[in-house]
Short mmCIF file of C-alpha atoms in Angstrom, two decimals:
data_model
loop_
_atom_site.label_atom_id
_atom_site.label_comp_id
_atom_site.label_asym_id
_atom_site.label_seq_id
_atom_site.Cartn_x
_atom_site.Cartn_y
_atom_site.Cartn_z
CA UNK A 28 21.97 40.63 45.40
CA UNK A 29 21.03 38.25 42.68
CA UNK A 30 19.73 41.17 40.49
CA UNK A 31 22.23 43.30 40.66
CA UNK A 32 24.95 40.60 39.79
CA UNK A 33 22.70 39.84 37.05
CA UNK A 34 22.27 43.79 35.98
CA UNK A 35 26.62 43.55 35.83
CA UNK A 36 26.72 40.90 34.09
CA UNK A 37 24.27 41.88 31.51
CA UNK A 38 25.75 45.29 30.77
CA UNK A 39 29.36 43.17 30.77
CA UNK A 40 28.75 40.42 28.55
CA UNK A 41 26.94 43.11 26.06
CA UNK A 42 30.24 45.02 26.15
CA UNK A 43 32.12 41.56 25.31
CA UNK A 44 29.62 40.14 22.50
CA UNK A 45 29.70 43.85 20.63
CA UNK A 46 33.75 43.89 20.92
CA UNK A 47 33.54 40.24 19.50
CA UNK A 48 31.52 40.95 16.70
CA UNK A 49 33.44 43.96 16.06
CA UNK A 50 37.10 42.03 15.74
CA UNK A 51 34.93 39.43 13.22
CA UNK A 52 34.00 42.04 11.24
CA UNK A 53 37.11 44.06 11.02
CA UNK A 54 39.34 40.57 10.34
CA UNK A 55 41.99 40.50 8.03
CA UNK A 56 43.73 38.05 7.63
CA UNK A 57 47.74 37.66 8.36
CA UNK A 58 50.54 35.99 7.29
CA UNK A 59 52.90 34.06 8.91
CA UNK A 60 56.50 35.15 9.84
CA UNK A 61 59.69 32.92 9.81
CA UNK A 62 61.57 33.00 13.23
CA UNK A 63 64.28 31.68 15.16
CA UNK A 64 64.57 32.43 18.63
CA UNK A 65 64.42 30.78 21.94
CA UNK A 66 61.70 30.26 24.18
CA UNK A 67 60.83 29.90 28.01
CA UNK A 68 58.22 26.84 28.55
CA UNK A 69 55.64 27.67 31.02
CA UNK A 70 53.51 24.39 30.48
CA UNK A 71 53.25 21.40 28.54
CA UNK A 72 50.54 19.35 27.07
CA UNK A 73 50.97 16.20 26.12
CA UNK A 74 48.51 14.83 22.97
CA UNK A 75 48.31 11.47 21.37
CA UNK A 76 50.09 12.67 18.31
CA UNK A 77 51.32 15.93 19.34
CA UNK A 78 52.65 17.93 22.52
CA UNK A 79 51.13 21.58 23.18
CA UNK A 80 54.24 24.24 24.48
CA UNK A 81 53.08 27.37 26.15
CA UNK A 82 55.37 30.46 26.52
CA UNK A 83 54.20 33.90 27.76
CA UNK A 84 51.39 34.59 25.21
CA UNK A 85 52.62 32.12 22.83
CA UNK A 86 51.13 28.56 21.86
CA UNK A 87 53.88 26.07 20.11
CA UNK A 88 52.38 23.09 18.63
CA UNK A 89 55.32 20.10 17.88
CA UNK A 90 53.90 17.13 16.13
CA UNK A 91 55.74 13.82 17.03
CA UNK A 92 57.46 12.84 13.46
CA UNK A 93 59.11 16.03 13.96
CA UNK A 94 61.26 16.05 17.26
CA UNK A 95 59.74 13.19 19.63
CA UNK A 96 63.52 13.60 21.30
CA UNK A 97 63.36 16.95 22.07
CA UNK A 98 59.93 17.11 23.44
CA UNK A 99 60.11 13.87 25.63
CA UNK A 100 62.32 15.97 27.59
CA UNK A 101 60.65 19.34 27.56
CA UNK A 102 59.24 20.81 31.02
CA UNK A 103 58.15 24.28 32.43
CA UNK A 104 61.20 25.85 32.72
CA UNK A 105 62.98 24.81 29.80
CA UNK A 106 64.33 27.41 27.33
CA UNK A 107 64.21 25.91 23.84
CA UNK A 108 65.46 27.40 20.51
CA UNK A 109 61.95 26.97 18.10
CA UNK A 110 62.59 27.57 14.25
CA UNK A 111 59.44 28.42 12.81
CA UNK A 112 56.92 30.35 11.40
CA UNK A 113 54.91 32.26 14.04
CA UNK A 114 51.49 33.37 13.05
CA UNK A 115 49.08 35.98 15.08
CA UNK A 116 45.50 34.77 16.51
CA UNK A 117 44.38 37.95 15.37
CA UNK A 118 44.12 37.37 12.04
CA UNK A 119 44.60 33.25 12.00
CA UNK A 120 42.55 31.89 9.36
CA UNK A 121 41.35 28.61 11.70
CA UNK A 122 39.07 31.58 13.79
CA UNK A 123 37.60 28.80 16.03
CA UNK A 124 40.98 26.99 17.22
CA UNK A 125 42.59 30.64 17.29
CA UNK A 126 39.56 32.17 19.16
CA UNK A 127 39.97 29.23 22.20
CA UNK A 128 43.41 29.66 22.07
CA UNK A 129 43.01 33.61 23.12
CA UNK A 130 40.57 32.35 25.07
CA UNK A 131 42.72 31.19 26.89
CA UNK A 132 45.03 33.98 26.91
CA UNK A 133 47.77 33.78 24.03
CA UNK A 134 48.05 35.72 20.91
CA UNK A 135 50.51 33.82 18.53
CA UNK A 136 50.55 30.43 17.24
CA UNK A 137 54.10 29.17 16.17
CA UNK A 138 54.65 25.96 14.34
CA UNK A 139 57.94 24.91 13.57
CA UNK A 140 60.76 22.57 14.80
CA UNK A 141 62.41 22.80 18.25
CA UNK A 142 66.33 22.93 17.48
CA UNK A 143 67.46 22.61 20.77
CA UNK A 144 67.29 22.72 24.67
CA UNK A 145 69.52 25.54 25.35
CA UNK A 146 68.86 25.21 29.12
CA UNK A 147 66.36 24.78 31.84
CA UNK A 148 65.66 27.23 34.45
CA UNK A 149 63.70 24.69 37.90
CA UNK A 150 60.59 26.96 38.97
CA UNK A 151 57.59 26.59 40.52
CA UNK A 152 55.58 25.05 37.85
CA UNK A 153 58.49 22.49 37.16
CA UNK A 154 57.63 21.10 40.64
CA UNK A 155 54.16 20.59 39.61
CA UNK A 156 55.09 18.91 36.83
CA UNK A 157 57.63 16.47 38.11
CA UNK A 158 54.55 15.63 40.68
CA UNK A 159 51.73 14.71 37.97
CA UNK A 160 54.56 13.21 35.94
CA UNK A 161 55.70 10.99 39.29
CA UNK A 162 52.09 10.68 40.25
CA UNK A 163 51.30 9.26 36.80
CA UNK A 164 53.76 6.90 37.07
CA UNK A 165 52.93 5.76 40.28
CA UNK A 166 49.00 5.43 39.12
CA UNK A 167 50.56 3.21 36.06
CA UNK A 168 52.46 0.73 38.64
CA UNK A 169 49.03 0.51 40.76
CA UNK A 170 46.47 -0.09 38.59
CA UNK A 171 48.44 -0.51 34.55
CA UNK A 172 46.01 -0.68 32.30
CA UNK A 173 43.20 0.78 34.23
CA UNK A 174 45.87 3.57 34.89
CA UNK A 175 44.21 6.39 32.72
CA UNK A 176 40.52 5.85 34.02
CA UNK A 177 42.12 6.60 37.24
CA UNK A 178 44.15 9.60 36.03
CA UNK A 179 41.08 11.27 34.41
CA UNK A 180 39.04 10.79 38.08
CA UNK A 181 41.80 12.07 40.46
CA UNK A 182 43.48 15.05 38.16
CA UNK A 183 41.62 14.92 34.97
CA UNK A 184 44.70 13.44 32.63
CA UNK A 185 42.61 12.33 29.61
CA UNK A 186 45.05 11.81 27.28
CA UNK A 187 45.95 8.43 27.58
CA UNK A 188 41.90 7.81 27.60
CA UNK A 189 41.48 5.66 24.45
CA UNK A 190 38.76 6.67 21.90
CA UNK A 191 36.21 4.05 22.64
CA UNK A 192 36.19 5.18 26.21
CA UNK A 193 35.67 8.90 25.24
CA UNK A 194 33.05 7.98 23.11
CA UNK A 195 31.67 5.75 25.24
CA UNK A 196 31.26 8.43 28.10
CA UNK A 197 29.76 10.83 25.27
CA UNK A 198 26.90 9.09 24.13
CA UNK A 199 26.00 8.56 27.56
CA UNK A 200 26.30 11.83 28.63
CA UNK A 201 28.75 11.73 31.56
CA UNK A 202 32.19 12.87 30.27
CA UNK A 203 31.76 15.64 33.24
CA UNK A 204 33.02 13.22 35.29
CA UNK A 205 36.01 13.28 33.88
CA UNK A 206 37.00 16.68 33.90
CA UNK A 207 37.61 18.33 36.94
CA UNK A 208 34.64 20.84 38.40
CA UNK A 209 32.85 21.30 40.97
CA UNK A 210 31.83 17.21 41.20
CA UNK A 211 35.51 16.34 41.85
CA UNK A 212 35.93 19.43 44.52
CA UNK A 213 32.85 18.84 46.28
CA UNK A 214 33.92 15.21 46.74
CA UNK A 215 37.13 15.91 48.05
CA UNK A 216 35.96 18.09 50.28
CA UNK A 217 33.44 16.06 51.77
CA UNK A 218 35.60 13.67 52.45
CA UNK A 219 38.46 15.87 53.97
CA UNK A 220 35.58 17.30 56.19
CA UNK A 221 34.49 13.60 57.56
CA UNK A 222 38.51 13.20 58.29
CA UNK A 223 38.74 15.99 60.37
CA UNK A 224 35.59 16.04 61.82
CA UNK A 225 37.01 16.27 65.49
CA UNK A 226 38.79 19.68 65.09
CA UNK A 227 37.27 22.60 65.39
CA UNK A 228 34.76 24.03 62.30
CA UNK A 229 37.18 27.01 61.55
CA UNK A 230 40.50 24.90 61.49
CA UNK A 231 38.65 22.33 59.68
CA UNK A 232 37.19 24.62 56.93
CA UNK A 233 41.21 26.26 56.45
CA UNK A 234 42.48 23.03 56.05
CA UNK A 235 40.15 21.76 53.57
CA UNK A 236 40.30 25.05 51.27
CA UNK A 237 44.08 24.53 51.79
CA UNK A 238 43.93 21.42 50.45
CA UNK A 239 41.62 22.32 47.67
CA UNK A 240 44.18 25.29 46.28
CA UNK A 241 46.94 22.46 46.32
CA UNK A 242 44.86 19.97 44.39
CA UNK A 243 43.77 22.78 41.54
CA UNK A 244 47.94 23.22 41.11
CA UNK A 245 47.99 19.80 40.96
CA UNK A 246 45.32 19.04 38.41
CA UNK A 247 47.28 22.10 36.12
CA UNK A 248 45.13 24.76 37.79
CA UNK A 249 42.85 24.06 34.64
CA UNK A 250 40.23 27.37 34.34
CA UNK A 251 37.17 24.51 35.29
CA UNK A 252 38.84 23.18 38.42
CA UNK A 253 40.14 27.10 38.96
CA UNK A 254 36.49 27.91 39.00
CA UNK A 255 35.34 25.63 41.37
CA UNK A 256 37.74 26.08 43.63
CA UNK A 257 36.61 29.85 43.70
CA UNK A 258 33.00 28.76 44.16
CA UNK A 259 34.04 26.41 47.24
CA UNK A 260 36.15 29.55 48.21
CA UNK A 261 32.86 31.48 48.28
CA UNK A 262 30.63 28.72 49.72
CA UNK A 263 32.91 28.84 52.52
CA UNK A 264 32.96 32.88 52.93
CA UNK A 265 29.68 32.94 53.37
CA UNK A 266 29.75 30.53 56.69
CA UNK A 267 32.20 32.54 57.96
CA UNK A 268 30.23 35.64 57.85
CA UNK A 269 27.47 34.02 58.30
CA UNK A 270 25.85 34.75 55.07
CA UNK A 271 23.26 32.78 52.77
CA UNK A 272 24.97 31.29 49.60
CA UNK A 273 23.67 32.02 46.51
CA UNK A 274 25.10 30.02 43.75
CA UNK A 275 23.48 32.23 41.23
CA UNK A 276 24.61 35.27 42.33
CA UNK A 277 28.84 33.64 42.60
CA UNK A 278 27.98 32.19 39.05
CA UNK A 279 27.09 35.93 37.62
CA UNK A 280 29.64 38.34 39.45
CA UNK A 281 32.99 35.52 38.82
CA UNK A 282 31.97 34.84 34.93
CA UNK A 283 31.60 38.68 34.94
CA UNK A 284 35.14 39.18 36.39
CA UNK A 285 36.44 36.76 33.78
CA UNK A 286 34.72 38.21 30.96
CA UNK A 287 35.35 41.67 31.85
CA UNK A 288 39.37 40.30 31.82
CA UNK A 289 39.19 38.63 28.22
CA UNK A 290 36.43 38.64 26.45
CA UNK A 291 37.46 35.69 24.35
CA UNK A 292 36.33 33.07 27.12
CA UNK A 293 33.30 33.21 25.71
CA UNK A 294 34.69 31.52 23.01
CA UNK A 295 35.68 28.56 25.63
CA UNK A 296 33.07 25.58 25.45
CA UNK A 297 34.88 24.90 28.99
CA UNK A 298 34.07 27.99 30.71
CA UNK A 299 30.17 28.51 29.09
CA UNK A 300 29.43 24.76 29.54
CA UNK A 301 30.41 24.96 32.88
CA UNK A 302 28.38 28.50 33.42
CA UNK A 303 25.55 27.02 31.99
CA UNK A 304 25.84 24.00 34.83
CA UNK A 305 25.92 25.83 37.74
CA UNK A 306 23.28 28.76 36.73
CA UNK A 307 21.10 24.99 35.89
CA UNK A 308 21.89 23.64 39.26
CA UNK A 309 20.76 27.08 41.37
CA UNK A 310 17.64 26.91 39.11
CA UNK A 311 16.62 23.38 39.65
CA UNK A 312 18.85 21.59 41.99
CA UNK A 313 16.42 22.01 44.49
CA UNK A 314 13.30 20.59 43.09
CA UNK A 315 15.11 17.36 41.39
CA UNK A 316 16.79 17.26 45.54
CA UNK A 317 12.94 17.01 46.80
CA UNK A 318 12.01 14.66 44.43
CA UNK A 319 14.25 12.34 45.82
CA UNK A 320 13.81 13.42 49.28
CA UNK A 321 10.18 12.04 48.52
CA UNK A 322 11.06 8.43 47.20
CA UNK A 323 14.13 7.70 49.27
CA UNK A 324 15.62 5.77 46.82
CA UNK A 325 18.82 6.91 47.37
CA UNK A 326 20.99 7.75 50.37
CA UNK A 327 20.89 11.43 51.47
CA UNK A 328 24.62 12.23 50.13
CA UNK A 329 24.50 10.59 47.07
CA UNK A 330 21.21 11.97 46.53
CA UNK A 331 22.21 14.89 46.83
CA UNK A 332 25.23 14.81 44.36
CA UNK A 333 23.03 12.88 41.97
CA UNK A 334 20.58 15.71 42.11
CA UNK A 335 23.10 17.79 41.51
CA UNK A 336 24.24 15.77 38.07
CA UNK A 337 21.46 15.83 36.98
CA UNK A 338 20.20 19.36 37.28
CA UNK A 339 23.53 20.67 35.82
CA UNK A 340 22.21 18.61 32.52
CA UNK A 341 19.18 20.80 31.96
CA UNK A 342 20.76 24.03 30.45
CA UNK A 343 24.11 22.56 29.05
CA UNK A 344 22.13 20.23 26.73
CA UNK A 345 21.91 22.84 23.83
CA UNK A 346 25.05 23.86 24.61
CA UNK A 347 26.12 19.87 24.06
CA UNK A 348 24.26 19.95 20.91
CA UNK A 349 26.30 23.03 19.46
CA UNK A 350 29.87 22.40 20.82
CA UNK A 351 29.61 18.48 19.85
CA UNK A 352 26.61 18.29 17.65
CA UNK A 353 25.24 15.39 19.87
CA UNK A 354 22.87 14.87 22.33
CA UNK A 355 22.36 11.91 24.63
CA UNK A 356 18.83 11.16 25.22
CA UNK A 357 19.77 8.94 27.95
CA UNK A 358 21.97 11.49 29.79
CA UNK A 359 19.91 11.67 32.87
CA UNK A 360 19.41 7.33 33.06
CA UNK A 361 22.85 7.16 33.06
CA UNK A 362 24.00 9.92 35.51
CA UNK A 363 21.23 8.36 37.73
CA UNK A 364 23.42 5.11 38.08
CA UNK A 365 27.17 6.34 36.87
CA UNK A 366 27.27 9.23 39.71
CA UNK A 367 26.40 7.29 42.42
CA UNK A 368 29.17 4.80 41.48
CA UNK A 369 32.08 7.54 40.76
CA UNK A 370 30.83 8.62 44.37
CA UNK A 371 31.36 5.13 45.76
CA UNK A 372 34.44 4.40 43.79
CA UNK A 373 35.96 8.15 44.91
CA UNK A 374 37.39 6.84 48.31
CA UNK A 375 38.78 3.33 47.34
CA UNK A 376 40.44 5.24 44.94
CA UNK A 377 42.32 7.18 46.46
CA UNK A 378 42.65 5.33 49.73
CA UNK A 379 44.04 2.47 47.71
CA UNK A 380 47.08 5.13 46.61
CA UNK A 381 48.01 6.54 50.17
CA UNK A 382 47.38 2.21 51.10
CA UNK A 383 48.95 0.19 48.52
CA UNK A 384 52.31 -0.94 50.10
CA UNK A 385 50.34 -2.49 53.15
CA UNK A 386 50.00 -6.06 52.67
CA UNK A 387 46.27 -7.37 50.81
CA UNK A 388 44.56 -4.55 52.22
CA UNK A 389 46.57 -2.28 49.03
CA UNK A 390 45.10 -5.04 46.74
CA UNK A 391 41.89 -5.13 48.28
CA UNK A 392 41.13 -1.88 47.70
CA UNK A 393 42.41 -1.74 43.97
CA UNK A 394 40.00 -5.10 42.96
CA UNK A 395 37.43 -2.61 44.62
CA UNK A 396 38.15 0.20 42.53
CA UNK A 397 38.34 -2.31 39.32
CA UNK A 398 35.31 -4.29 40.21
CA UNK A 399 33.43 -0.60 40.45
CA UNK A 400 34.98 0.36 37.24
CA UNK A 401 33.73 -2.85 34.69
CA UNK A 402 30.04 -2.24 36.68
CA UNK A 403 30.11 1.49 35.41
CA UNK A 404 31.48 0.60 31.77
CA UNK A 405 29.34 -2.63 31.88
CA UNK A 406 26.31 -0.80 32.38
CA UNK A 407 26.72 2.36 30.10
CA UNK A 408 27.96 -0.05 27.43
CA UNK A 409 24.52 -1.46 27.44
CA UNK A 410 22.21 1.30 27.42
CA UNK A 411 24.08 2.98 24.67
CA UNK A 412 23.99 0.00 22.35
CA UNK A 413 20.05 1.03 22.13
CA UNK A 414 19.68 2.78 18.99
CA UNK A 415 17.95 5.56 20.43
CA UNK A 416 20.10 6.44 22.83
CA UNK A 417 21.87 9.23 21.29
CA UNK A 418 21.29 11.21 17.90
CA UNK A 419 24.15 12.60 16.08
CA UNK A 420 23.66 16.01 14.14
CA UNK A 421 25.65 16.77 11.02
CA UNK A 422 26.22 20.58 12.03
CA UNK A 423 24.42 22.95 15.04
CA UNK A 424 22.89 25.63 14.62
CA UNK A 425 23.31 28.44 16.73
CA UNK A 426 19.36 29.56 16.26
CA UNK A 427 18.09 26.11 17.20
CA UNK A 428 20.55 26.45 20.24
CA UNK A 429 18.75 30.13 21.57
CA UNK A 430 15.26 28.35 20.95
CA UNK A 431 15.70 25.57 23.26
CA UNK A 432 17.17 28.25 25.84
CA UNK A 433 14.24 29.95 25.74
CA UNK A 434 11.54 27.13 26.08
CA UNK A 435 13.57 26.27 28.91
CA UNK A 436 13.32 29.27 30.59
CA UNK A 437 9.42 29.81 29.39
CA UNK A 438 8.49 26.59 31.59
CA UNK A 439 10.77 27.06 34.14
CA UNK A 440 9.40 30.77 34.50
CA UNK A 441 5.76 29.63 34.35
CA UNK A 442 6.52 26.71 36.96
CA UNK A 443 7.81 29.59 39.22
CA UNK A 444 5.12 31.74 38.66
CA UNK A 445 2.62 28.80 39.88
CA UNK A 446 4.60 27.82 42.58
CA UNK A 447 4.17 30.91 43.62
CA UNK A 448 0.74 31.28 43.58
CA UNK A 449 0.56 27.64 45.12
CA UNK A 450 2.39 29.09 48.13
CA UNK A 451 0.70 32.54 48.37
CA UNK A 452 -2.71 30.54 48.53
CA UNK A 453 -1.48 28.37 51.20
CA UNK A 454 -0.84 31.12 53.40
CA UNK A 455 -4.02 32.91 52.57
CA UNK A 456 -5.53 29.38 53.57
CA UNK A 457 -3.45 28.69 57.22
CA UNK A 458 -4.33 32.52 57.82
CA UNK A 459 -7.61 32.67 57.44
CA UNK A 460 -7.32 29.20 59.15
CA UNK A 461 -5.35 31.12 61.77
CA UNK A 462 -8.05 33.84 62.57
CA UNK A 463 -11.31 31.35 62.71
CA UNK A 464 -9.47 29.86 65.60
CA UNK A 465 -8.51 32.88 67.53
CA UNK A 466 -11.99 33.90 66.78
#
């Protein structure tokens, strides 16, 4: 199965890279047109200095200074008049914002001024809305000015994440734990499992992936937490039908669905870096596992998500280096220690949410969740004030990127080919073994 999911998505990401290259080379650029019309919001991002509109397969981009009114009370469903000059992604002349903006589906870019709300039209994405924007405001009354650490763990809201924090978590190599993937799902799921453990395995496993699909709405179905709700989805097929999981295998045939679909996610440092992770953790998840199988030095679970971490780190480290032009050389130190304690502080978290009205046990849980929090910025703030523990690159090169992809997979390759031979000459031994005795 592996190789022919591999074989498909070979032959479809060949097909994707040549129409790429093809669109660079026949680019010409275009130039913008003046509009006025009105507009249907379908989502809303909200920057430090500006707010992000979507509508159909249009991206508005309203800075503050220009309508902070209007946009304050802007949600899906709102039909706004836009005056403006709307520009295609086609022929954009900033090709890397364009190309992750059709990446992620839309072909114009229109910057302008929002004239009015001509009316708002309640649908299903409103709902969501009004429930992150309640939620949020409910996190901000619990915990105030630890309020966007917590938004960024339990529906990955970084924009109220200051920029000492963000760096911070970058030059230790652990802002994946504050986006949503497969971490964050595998967590939740976990836990949802231990809650239920007294109903049946079928009922239990419905209710869990129910719960899953209603947390990736509520996170903004971003395309990461979309994607590992899909590989849960799968994980849990393949108990039903009683079928071995291959992580590999799901990684191939759904990035070769989505490529297939647009070819522009490849253009997404989301969608490759997270690819990349869990290609790295079917390749080496379960030697890093054994390791720590051997020295015991953790507990079983949070050995196992630590593993985990840390394997994912192996083959998105180039990719860090190109997309960010960084690399933290004590990534793997600090995953070591900061994934055990996002594990810990996981069910405090949210327990103190669904608990805070009861009387000191609410509080008890939130100095819990606090105390957790200074020991995980305490301790990465130290190991990154060591001057080697991070190195900065003025630009990346995308040939220094494919070289470290293929050392990687020269000693991985060779390491498989010995193991191999280690375990054909065991059995040669315990056969042979085998035979003197029955003789």
């Amino acid at each position: 199965m592996r190789r022919y999911s591999f074989v498909i998505f070979i032959c479809i990401f060949i097909s994707a890279v040549f129409t790429l290259v093809y669109q660079e080379r026949s680019f010409i650029e275009s130039e913008p047109i003046e509009v006025y019309r009105e507009y249907q919001i379908d989502q809303v991002e909200k920057r430090p200095n500006y707010t992000m509109l979507y509508s159909g397969d249009s991206a508005i981009i309203q800075y503050e200074y220009s309508s902070l009114d209007y946009t304050d009370n802007i949600l899906p469903g709102s039909v706004i008049a836009v005056e403006g000059k709307v520009a295609a992604l086609k022929g954009h002349p900033q090709r890397g914002y364009a190309n992750y903006l059709r990446s992620r589906g839309y072909n114009y870019l229109i910057n302008g001024n929002i004239d009015d709300i001509v009316s708002h039209k309640s649908n299903f994405r409103t709902l969501i809305y009004e429930i992150r924007e309640y939620l949020g405001k409910y996190i901000d009354s619990v915990y105030r000015v630890d309020s966007p650490f917590v938004k960024a763990l339990v529906y990955g809201d970084r924009a109220e994440m200051n920029e000492n924090d963000t760096e911070l978590f970058s030059k230790t190599g652990i802002s994946h734990l504050l986006a949503i993937s497969g971490f964050h799902i595998g967590l939740l799921a976990s836990m949802a499992l231990i809650l239920l453990k007294k109903l049946p395995s079928n009922i239990r496993y419905f209710i869990v992936l129910g719960f899953i699909f209603i947390y990736v709405i509520i996170t903004g179905a971003r395309p990461s937490a979309i994607r590992a709700g899909i590989f849960y989805l799968m994980y849990i097929a393949s108990i039903f039908y009683c079928k071995r999981y291959d992580v590999i295998s799901s990684a191939f045939l759904l990035s070769s669905v989505l490529i297939a679909l647009n070819p522009y996610i490849l253009y997404d440092a989301g969608f490759t870096l997270s690819f990349m992770a869990v290609i790295s953790i079917g390749m080496f998840y379960q030697s890093i596992n054994a390791t720590f199988e051997k020295t015991k030095i953790l507990p079983k679970y949070i050995a196992n998500l630590t593993s985990m971490t840390i394997s994912a780190q192996v083959l998105t480290l180039p990719l860090t280096y190109f997309y960010f032009q960084r690399i933290s050389i004590i990534s793997i130190f600090s995953n070591l220690i900061s994934v055990p304690l996002v594990t810990l502080t996981y069910p405090f978290m949210l327990s103190s949410l669904v608990l805070y009205k009861i009387p000191f046990l609410g509080n008890l849980l939130v100095s819990m969740v606090k105390s957790l929090k200074f020991i995980l910025y305490y301790f990465n703030q130290k190991i990154s004030a060591f001057s080697l523990s991070y190195i900065d690159f003025e630009a990346s090169n995308i040939y220094t990127t494919i070289v470290a992809y293929v050392l990687i997979f020269t000693f991985y390759f060779i390491f498989a080919i010995y193991t191999l031979k280690e375990n054909k000459n065991e059995l040669q031994g315990f056969a042979e073994k085998y035979w003197q005795w029955k003789g």
